[in-house]
Amino acid sequence: MAIELVCSCGAALRFEQAPASGRAQCPECQATISVTRADPAPGEAGSPTAVGRKPLWAIMGRPLESIPPATKPSASHEPPNEPDLSTIEAQPAPSGPSENRPVRKGLWGVMQNAPPAKPTAEAPAPRARVAPARPFPMQPAQEPPSESGGVFPEPEIGSDPALASLLGASADEALTSASDKAAEALGINSRRAILSLALGIASIPLAFLALINAIWSRLPAPLVGFLAILTGLVATQEIQRSAGRKIGRQYAMYGIIAGIVGSFLGPVAMSGLGRRLMHSSHQGFTTGHLKTIGGALTEYEKQRDEFPPGGVYRKNKAGELRGYHGWLTMLLPWVGEGDLYAAIRQNVPYDDNANLSVFEQDVKVFFASGTDQSKVRGRFGASHFAGVGGELTNDQAGDKRVVHLGLFGVNSTVTRGDVTDGLANTMAAGEIAADLPPWGDPENWRAIGKGLNRDRQGFGNHDRTGACFLMADGSVRFLSNKTDLKILTALSTRDGDEP
């Protein structure tokens, strides 16, 4: 009868009869297989008998009822003799119809016939596992394994369109921005950035010093503003190189902007505004004094029916004209200086030692704003105003007619009727800034000359912008340097008959 058996490597072997030596070699794995014939089972002509422990594959290949029960250990607890594991007992294949053959059991069948496990206590329902918060913005931590032994999937944040729409930008950009802000939160404000901001803010109020309209007043704001700009630039570079360890870039930028504003606000805006304000102040101060003089001039004319002479001259013993007193001296009683006028000795010149105590005093109403108030020739009080007077040859009509300037001259006696051009169109006095005369000088009157602020013997103000003029009717006008010389000449004559 043929013998069929299976090697441990899975190769099926078939022998028509058992070898004489009882051993055979597997053609696949070259293992030696023991082949013996056992006593035939009931109903069978003969079947091989397995000797010793059966391998799992042999158990799987046999019917379930042919698996021998496990042997109990003996009382002496002596281990059974271990057979050679390299040999496998083979069972002859049963002959006869296939329906009478026992069905082979696979591994699943063996497991299904295993004894049932003992009932255990019901395990509590597993709790819901919540993935721990992932550290941000560092590398994501390892997620714990799921119940199935895997790892929770990493969410694709950057690819979530809903999140990107909510943030107004891609999630990657949002994460980067948040990471930068988190890094900045750990930084330290740059001291240079704070210093730049402080200097920039300080330069703005310093710019208002330029309103004083002095050279030194224009320097503080540009100096402090330049330091603010330089410090801000250095702070910006420092913050950029610190890689987040220092912050305060906004402070540095604000400091630079404030420094620029302070640097240019002072010399440009405030300086110009200061000049205008100072000019307005000077003009108001000068105009007020000229109006006082104009009021005194009008009162003098009302009481004497003539304007005061430009200068009082008398002949000395040699027959020469000698100047004694000027037109401003005649107005002292009407400008609030009556006591000073009473102390003057009219029969001697103003520069005589007998009158020195009077004419060395300053008369405030004879001062203009901003002009030097020092003593003239170290002795006499100065006057910042001069009368308009003298004569001028007018040859425009071809007849070279002599016209008279203003109201003053040597021992002049000008009345209202002599002012044919009109009191409002005739200059009586004007502001001067150079070659200042004593206020008692009988020669304190002059012509227009070359124009305003163009001739030291002419008219002009301290700011070199023009001059204030007192008209014969008591009004005051300011004429700028741009006023045409012909207009100035026409206004200076009292009988020029100009259109």
Coordinates of C-alpha atoms in Angstrom, one line a residue:
M1 CA 0.0 0.0 0.0
A2 CA 1.3 3.5 -0.9
I3 CA 2.5 5.7 1.8
E4 CA 1.9 9.5 1.7
L5 CA 3.5 11.9 4.1
V6 CA 4.4 15.7 4.3
C7 CA 7.7 17.0 5.2
S8 CA 8.2 19.9 7.6
C9 CA 9.1 22.2 4.7
G10 CA 5.6 21.5 3.2
A11 CA 6.7 19.1 0.4
A12 CA 4.4 16.1 -0.2
L13 CA 6.1 12.7 -0.5
R14 CA 4.6 9.4 -1.7
F15 CA 6.1 5.9 -1.3
E16 CA 4.7 2.8 -2.8
Q17 CA 6.2 0.9 0.1
A18 CA 8.3 1.7 3.1
P19 CA 12.1 1.8 2.5
A20 CA 14.0 -1.1 3.9
S21 CA 16.1 1.3 6.0
G22 CA 13.0 3.0 7.3
R23 CA 14.4 6.5 6.3
A24 CA 14.0 8.7 3.3
Q25 CA 15.4 12.1 2.2
C26 CA 13.2 15.0 1.3
P27 CA 14.0 16.2 -2.2
E28 CA 13.2 19.8 -1.3
C29 CA 14.9 20.5 2.0
Q30 CA 17.2 17.4 2.1
A31 CA 15.9 16.5 5.5
T32 CA 15.9 12.9 6.6
I33 CA 12.4 11.5 7.2
S34 CA 11.7 8.4 9.2
V35 CA 9.1 6.1 7.4
T36 CA 7.8 3.1 9.4
R37 CA 4.7 1.1 9.1
A38 CA 2.4 0.9 12.1
D39 CA -0.2 -1.7 12.9
P40 CA -3.2 -1.3 10.8
A41 CA -6.1 0.5 12.3
P42 CA -9.4 -1.2 12.5
G43 CA -11.0 -1.3 9.0
E44 CA -7.7 -0.4 7.4
A45 CA -5.1 -2.6 5.8
G46 CA -2.4 -0.8 7.6
S47 CA -1.3 2.8 8.6
P48 CA 1.8 4.2 9.9
T49 CA 2.0 5.1 13.5
A50 CA 3.5 8.4 14.8
V51 CA 6.1 8.0 17.4
G52 CA 6.9 10.9 19.7
R53 CA 5.7 14.6 19.5
K54 CA 3.7 15.5 16.3
P55 CA 4.5 18.8 14.5
L56 CA 1.8 21.4 14.0
W57 CA 1.6 20.7 10.3
A58 CA 1.0 17.0 11.0
I59 CA -1.7 17.9 13.4
M60 CA -3.4 20.2 10.9
G61 CA -3.3 17.5 8.3
R62 CA -5.1 14.9 10.4
P63 CA -8.7 14.6 11.3
L64 CA -9.7 16.3 14.6
E65 CA -10.7 13.0 16.2
S66 CA -7.3 11.5 15.5
I67 CA -5.4 14.1 17.7
P68 CA -4.3 12.1 20.7
P69 CA -5.1 13.6 24.1
A70 CA -2.3 15.3 26.0
T71 CA -0.6 12.9 28.4
K72 CA -0.6 13.7 32.0
P73 CA 2.8 14.0 33.7
S74 CA 3.7 11.1 35.8
A75 CA 3.8 11.3 39.6
S76 CA 7.6 11.4 39.6
H77 CA 7.4 14.5 37.3
E78 CA 10.0 13.0 35.1
P79 CA 10.0 14.6 31.7
P80 CA 9.2 12.3 28.9
N81 CA 11.8 11.2 26.4
E82 CA 12.2 13.9 23.8
P83 CA 12.1 12.3 20.3
D84 CA 14.3 13.6 17.5
L85 CA 12.5 16.7 16.1
S86 CA 14.0 16.1 12.7
T87 CA 12.0 13.0 12.1
I88 CA 8.2 12.9 11.5
E89 CA 6.0 9.9 11.8
A90 CA 3.9 9.5 8.6
Q91 CA 0.4 8.0 8.5
P92 CA -0.5 6.0 5.4
A93 CA -3.1 7.5 3.3
P94 CA -6.4 5.7 3.6
S95 CA -7.6 3.8 0.7
G96 CA -11.1 3.6 -0.5
P97 CA -13.7 6.1 -1.6
S98 CA -12.9 9.8 -1.1
E99 CA -16.1 10.4 0.8
N100 CA -14.9 8.0 3.5
R101 CA -11.7 9.9 4.0
P102 CA -11.4 12.1 7.1
V103 CA -11.4 15.8 6.4
R104 CA -8.1 17.6 7.2
K105 CA -8.3 20.4 9.7
G106 CA -6.6 23.7 9.0
L107 CA -5.3 26.1 11.7
W108 CA -8.6 27.9 11.9
G109 CA -10.4 24.5 12.5
V110 CA -8.0 23.6 15.3
M111 CA -8.5 27.0 16.9
Q112 CA -12.3 26.6 16.6
N113 CA -12.1 23.3 18.5
A114 CA -10.0 24.8 21.3
P115 CA -11.5 24.7 24.8
P116 CA -13.5 27.9 25.5
A117 CA -11.8 30.6 27.5
K118 CA -12.9 31.2 31.1
P119 CA -15.3 34.1 31.4
T120 CA -13.6 37.3 32.7
A121 CA -15.0 40.4 34.3
E122 CA -16.5 42.8 31.9
A123 CA -13.9 45.4 31.1
P124 CA -15.0 49.0 31.4
A125 CA -15.8 50.9 28.3
P126 CA -12.7 52.6 26.9
R127 CA -12.6 56.4 27.5
A128 CA -12.5 58.7 24.6
R129 CA -8.9 59.6 23.9
V130 CA -8.2 63.2 23.2
A131 CA -5.0 64.0 21.4
P132 CA -2.8 66.3 23.5
A133 CA -2.3 69.9 22.4
R134 CA 0.5 70.1 20.0
P135 CA 3.2 72.5 21.1
F136 CA 3.2 75.6 19.0
P137 CA 5.2 76.7 17.0
M138 CA 7.8 73.9 17.7
Q139 CA 7.9 70.5 16.1
P140 CA 4.7 68.5 16.6
A141 CA 4.8 66.0 19.4
Q142 CA 4.4 62.2 18.8
E143 CA 0.7 61.3 19.0
P144 CA -0.3 58.4 21.2
P145 CA -1.3 55.2 19.3
S146 CA -5.0 54.7 18.6
E147 CA -7.0 51.7 19.8
S148 CA -6.2 49.9 16.6
G149 CA -2.5 50.2 17.2
G150 CA -1.9 53.1 14.7
V151 CA -1.2 56.8 15.1
F152 CA -3.8 59.6 14.9
P153 CA -3.4 61.2 11.5
E154 CA -1.7 64.7 11.4
P155 CA -4.3 67.3 10.3
E156 CA -3.5 69.2 7.1
I157 CA -3.9 72.7 8.6
G158 CA -2.3 74.5 5.6
S159 CA -4.7 72.9 3.2
D160 CA -7.9 73.7 5.1
P161 CA -9.7 76.3 2.9
A162 CA -12.2 77.2 5.7
L163 CA -9.3 78.1 8.1
A164 CA -7.5 80.0 5.4
S165 CA -10.7 82.0 4.7
L166 CA -11.2 82.7 8.4
L167 CA -7.6 84.0 8.8
G168 CA -7.6 86.1 5.7
A169 CA -4.4 84.4 4.6
S170 CA -3.0 81.0 4.1
A171 CA -2.5 79.0 7.3
D172 CA 1.2 78.7 6.7
E173 CA 1.5 82.5 6.6
A174 CA -0.6 82.7 9.8
L175 CA 1.6 80.2 11.5
T176 CA 4.7 82.1 10.5
S177 CA 3.3 85.4 11.7
A178 CA 2.2 83.9 15.0
S179 CA 5.6 82.3 15.4
D180 CA 7.3 85.7 14.8
K181 CA 5.0 87.4 17.3
A182 CA 5.7 84.7 19.8
A183 CA 9.4 85.2 19.3
E184 CA 9.0 89.0 19.6
A185 CA 7.1 88.6 22.9
L186 CA 10.2 87.1 24.4
G187 CA 12.4 89.9 23.1
I188 CA 13.7 93.0 24.9
N189 CA 13.0 96.5 23.8
S190 CA 16.1 98.1 22.2
R191 CA 17.4 101.0 24.3
R192 CA 18.6 102.8 21.2
A193 CA 15.1 102.6 19.7
I194 CA 13.6 104.1 22.9
L195 CA 16.3 106.8 22.9
S196 CA 15.6 107.6 19.3
L197 CA 11.9 108.1 20.0
A198 CA 12.7 110.3 23.0
L199 CA 15.1 112.5 21.0
G200 CA 12.6 112.8 18.1
I201 CA 9.8 113.9 20.4
A202 CA 12.1 116.4 22.2
S203 CA 13.2 117.9 18.8
I204 CA 9.6 119.1 18.1
P205 CA 9.1 121.5 21.0
L206 CA 12.7 122.7 20.5
A207 CA 11.7 123.7 17.0
F208 CA 9.5 126.4 18.5
L209 CA 12.6 128.2 19.8
A210 CA 13.1 129.4 16.2
L211 CA 10.2 131.8 16.8
I212 CA 12.7 134.0 18.6
N213 CA 14.2 134.6 15.2
A214 CA 17.8 134.4 16.4
I215 CA 20.7 132.4 14.9
W216 CA 21.2 130.3 18.0
S217 CA 17.5 129.5 18.3
R218 CA 17.5 127.6 15.1
L219 CA 20.3 125.1 16.1
P220 CA 18.8 122.9 19.0
A221 CA 15.9 121.3 17.0
P222 CA 18.1 120.3 14.0
L223 CA 20.8 119.0 16.3
V224 CA 18.5 116.9 18.4
G225 CA 16.5 115.7 15.4
F226 CA 19.7 114.6 13.6
L227 CA 20.7 112.5 16.7
A228 CA 17.2 111.0 16.7
I229 CA 17.5 110.0 13.1
L230 CA 21.0 108.5 13.5
T231 CA 20.1 106.6 16.7
G232 CA 16.9 105.2 15.0
L233 CA 18.9 103.9 12.0
V234 CA 21.4 102.2 14.3
A235 CA 18.6 100.7 16.4
T236 CA 16.9 99.3 13.3
Q237 CA 20.0 97.5 12.2
E238 CA 20.6 96.2 15.7
I239 CA 17.1 94.8 15.9
Q240 CA 17.4 93.2 12.5
R241 CA 20.6 91.4 13.5
S242 CA 19.3 90.3 16.9
A243 CA 17.0 87.6 15.3
G244 CA 14.1 88.4 17.7
R245 CA 16.2 88.9 20.8
K246 CA 15.5 92.7 20.7
I247 CA 12.3 94.4 19.6
G248 CA 11.2 98.0 19.2
R249 CA 11.4 98.6 15.4
Q250 CA 8.3 100.8 15.6
Y251 CA 9.9 103.0 18.3
A252 CA 12.9 103.5 16.1
M253 CA 10.7 104.4 13.1
Y254 CA 8.6 106.8 15.1
G255 CA 11.8 108.4 16.4
I256 CA 13.2 108.9 12.9
I257 CA 10.0 110.5 11.7
A258 CA 9.8 112.8 14.7
G259 CA 13.5 113.7 14.2
I260 CA 12.8 114.6 10.6
V261 CA 9.8 116.7 11.6
G262 CA 11.8 118.5 14.3
S263 CA 14.8 119.1 12.1
F264 CA 12.8 120.8 9.4
L265 CA 10.0 122.3 11.4
G266 CA 12.4 124.7 13.2
P267 CA 14.6 126.2 10.5
V268 CA 11.9 126.2 7.8
A269 CA 8.4 126.6 9.3
M270 CA 9.0 128.1 12.7
S271 CA 11.8 130.4 11.6
G272 CA 9.7 131.9 8.9
L273 CA 6.7 132.2 11.2
G274 CA 9.0 133.7 13.8
R275 CA 10.2 136.3 11.3
R276 CA 6.6 137.2 10.4
L277 CA 5.5 137.4 14.0
M278 CA 8.6 139.5 15.0
H279 CA 8.1 141.8 12.0
S280 CA 4.5 142.2 12.9
S281 CA 5.5 142.9 16.5
H282 CA 8.2 145.3 15.4
Q283 CA 5.9 147.0 13.0
G284 CA 3.2 147.4 15.7
F285 CA 5.7 148.8 18.1
T286 CA 7.1 151.3 15.6
T287 CA 3.7 152.2 14.3
G288 CA 2.5 153.1 17.7
H289 CA 5.4 155.5 18.3
L290 CA 5.0 157.1 15.0
K291 CA 1.3 157.6 15.6
T292 CA 2.2 159.4 18.9
I293 CA 4.6 161.6 17.0
G294 CA 2.0 162.3 14.4
G295 CA -0.5 163.2 17.1
A296 CA 2.0 165.7 18.6
L297 CA 2.7 167.1 15.1
T298 CA -1.0 167.7 14.5
E299 CA -1.4 169.4 17.9
Y300 CA 1.5 171.6 17.2
E301 CA 0.1 172.7 13.9
K302 CA -3.3 173.4 15.4
Q303 CA -1.8 175.6 18.1
R304 CA 0.8 177.4 15.9
D305 CA -1.0 177.2 12.5
E306 CA 2.2 175.8 11.1
F307 CA 4.3 172.7 11.4
P308 CA 7.4 172.9 13.5
P309 CA 10.7 173.8 11.6
G310 CA 13.0 171.1 10.6
G311 CA 15.8 172.8 12.4
V312 CA 16.2 176.1 14.2
Y313 CA 19.3 177.9 12.9
R314 CA 20.8 181.2 14.1
K315 CA 23.8 183.2 13.0
N316 CA 26.7 183.4 15.2
K317 CA 29.0 186.4 15.6
A318 CA 30.9 185.5 12.5
G319 CA 27.6 185.5 10.5
E320 CA 27.5 181.8 10.0
L321 CA 24.3 179.7 10.5
R322 CA 24.5 177.5 13.6
G323 CA 22.0 174.8 14.3
Y324 CA 20.4 175.0 17.7
H325 CA 17.4 172.6 18.0
G326 CA 15.5 170.1 15.8
W327 CA 11.8 169.4 15.1
L328 CA 11.5 166.5 17.6
T329 CA 12.6 168.9 20.4
M330 CA 9.6 171.1 19.6
L331 CA 7.2 168.1 20.0
L332 CA 8.4 167.1 23.5
P333 CA 5.4 168.7 25.3
W334 CA 2.9 166.7 23.2
V335 CA 4.6 163.3 23.7
G336 CA 4.6 163.4 27.5
E337 CA 8.0 164.9 28.0
G338 CA 7.0 168.4 29.1
D339 CA 9.4 168.5 32.1
L340 CA 12.3 167.5 29.8
Y341 CA 11.4 170.3 27.4
A342 CA 11.3 172.9 30.2
A343 CA 14.8 172.0 31.2
I344 CA 16.2 172.9 27.8
R345 CA 18.0 176.2 27.3
Q346 CA 16.7 177.4 24.0
N347 CA 19.3 180.1 23.5
V348 CA 22.2 177.6 23.3
P349 CA 22.7 174.7 20.9
Y350 CA 21.5 171.2 21.9
D351 CA 25.1 169.9 22.0
D352 CA 26.3 172.7 24.4
N353 CA 27.4 171.6 27.8
A354 CA 24.6 173.5 29.3
N355 CA 22.1 171.2 27.6
L356 CA 24.1 168.0 27.8
S357 CA 22.1 166.7 30.9
V358 CA 18.9 166.9 28.9
F359 CA 19.9 165.6 25.5
E360 CA 21.9 162.6 26.8
Q361 CA 18.6 161.1 28.0
D362 CA 16.6 158.6 26.0
V363 CA 13.1 159.4 24.9
K364 CA 11.3 156.1 24.4
V365 CA 8.8 157.4 21.9
F366 CA 11.6 158.2 19.5
F367 CA 12.7 154.5 19.3
A368 CA 11.7 152.0 16.7
S369 CA 11.6 148.2 17.5
G370 CA 14.8 146.2 17.0
T371 CA 17.1 149.2 16.2
D372 CA 20.2 149.9 18.3
Q373 CA 19.4 152.1 21.2
S374 CA 23.1 153.0 22.1
K375 CA 24.2 156.5 22.7
V376 CA 25.1 158.6 19.6
R377 CA 28.8 159.6 19.8
G378 CA 28.7 158.1 23.3
R379 CA 26.8 161.1 24.7
F380 CA 23.4 161.8 23.1
G381 CA 20.1 159.9 23.1
A382 CA 19.4 158.4 19.7
S383 CA 16.5 158.9 17.4
H384 CA 15.2 156.1 15.1
F385 CA 13.1 158.4 13.1
A386 CA 14.0 161.2 10.7
G387 CA 11.9 163.9 9.1
V388 CA 11.3 164.1 5.3
G389 CA 12.5 167.4 4.0
G390 CA 14.7 169.3 1.6
E391 CA 14.3 170.3 -2.0
L392 CA 14.3 168.4 -5.3
T393 CA 14.6 169.6 -8.9
N394 CA 11.8 168.1 -11.0
D395 CA 12.6 168.2 -14.7
Q396 CA 9.9 165.9 -15.9
A397 CA 8.0 168.8 -17.4
G398 CA 11.1 170.1 -19.0
D399 CA 11.2 173.3 -17.0
K400 CA 13.3 172.0 -14.0
R401 CA 10.9 173.2 -11.4
V402 CA 12.0 172.9 -7.7
V403 CA 9.7 170.9 -5.5
H404 CA 9.8 170.6 -1.8
L405 CA 10.1 167.4 0.2
G406 CA 8.0 166.6 3.3
L407 CA 7.3 169.3 5.9
F408 CA 10.8 170.2 7.1
G409 CA 13.7 172.5 6.2
V410 CA 16.0 175.1 7.7
N411 CA 13.8 177.5 9.7
S412 CA 10.8 176.2 7.7
T413 CA 7.3 177.4 8.4
V414 CA 5.1 175.0 6.4
T415 CA 1.3 175.3 6.7
R416 CA -1.5 173.1 5.6
G417 CA -2.0 175.2 2.5
D418 CA 1.5 174.5 1.4
V419 CA 0.8 170.8 1.1
T420 CA -0.9 170.8 -2.3
D421 CA -0.4 167.1 -2.8
G422 CA -2.6 166.4 0.2
L423 CA -1.7 165.6 3.8
A424 CA -2.5 161.9 3.3
N425 CA -0.2 161.7 0.3
T426 CA 2.8 163.5 1.8
M427 CA 5.4 161.9 4.0
A428 CA 6.3 163.7 7.3
A429 CA 8.8 161.3 8.8
G430 CA 10.1 157.8 8.4
E431 CA 12.0 154.9 10.1
I432 CA 15.8 154.7 9.8
A433 CA 18.2 152.0 10.8
A434 CA 21.7 153.4 10.0
D435 CA 23.6 156.6 10.8
L436 CA 21.3 157.4 13.7
P437 CA 21.2 161.0 14.7
P438 CA 20.6 162.5 18.2
W439 CA 17.0 163.2 18.8
G440 CA 17.8 167.0 19.3
D441 CA 19.8 167.3 16.1
P442 CA 18.5 170.2 14.0
E443 CA 19.6 168.4 10.8
N444 CA 17.4 165.3 11.5
W445 CA 15.6 165.3 8.1
R446 CA 16.5 163.8 4.8
A447 CA 15.4 162.7 1.3
I448 CA 14.3 159.3 0.0
G449 CA 17.6 158.7 -1.7
K450 CA 18.1 155.5 -3.7
G451 CA 15.2 153.6 -2.1
L452 CA 14.4 151.8 1.1
N453 CA 17.2 150.0 2.8
R454 CA 19.6 150.8 -0.1
D455 CA 21.2 154.0 1.2
R456 CA 22.6 154.6 4.7
Q457 CA 21.4 158.2 4.3
G458 CA 18.0 157.1 3.3
F459 CA 15.2 155.2 5.1
G460 CA 14.8 151.6 6.2
N461 CA 14.1 149.4 9.2
H462 CA 16.1 147.0 11.3
D463 CA 14.7 143.9 9.6
R464 CA 15.7 145.2 6.2
T465 CA 12.2 144.6 4.9
G466 CA 11.0 148.2 4.3
A467 CA 10.1 151.1 6.5
C468 CA 7.2 152.7 8.4
F469 CA 6.3 156.2 7.4
L470 CA 4.3 158.9 9.1
M471 CA 2.1 160.8 6.8
A472 CA 1.2 164.6 7.3
D473 CA -2.4 163.7 8.3
G474 CA -1.1 161.6 11.3
S475 CA -1.6 158.2 9.6
V476 CA 1.2 155.5 9.3
R477 CA 2.0 153.3 6.3
F478 CA 4.4 150.5 5.9
L479 CA 6.2 150.4 2.5
S480 CA 8.3 147.4 1.5
N481 CA 11.6 147.3 -0.2
K482 CA 9.8 146.4 -3.4
T483 CA 8.1 149.8 -3.6
D484 CA 9.1 151.6 -6.8
L485 CA 11.4 154.6 -6.4
K486 CA 9.1 156.8 -8.4
I487 CA 6.2 156.1 -6.0
L488 CA 8.4 156.8 -3.0
T489 CA 9.6 160.1 -4.6
A490 CA 6.0 161.2 -5.4
L491 CA 4.9 160.5 -1.8
S492 CA 7.8 162.4 -0.4
T493 CA 7.0 165.7 -2.1
R494 CA 4.3 168.1 -0.8
D495 CA 3.9 170.2 -4.0
G496 CA 5.0 167.9 -6.8
D497 CA 1.6 167.7 -8.4
E498 CA 2.2 164.0 -9.2
P499 CA -0.9 162.1 -10.6

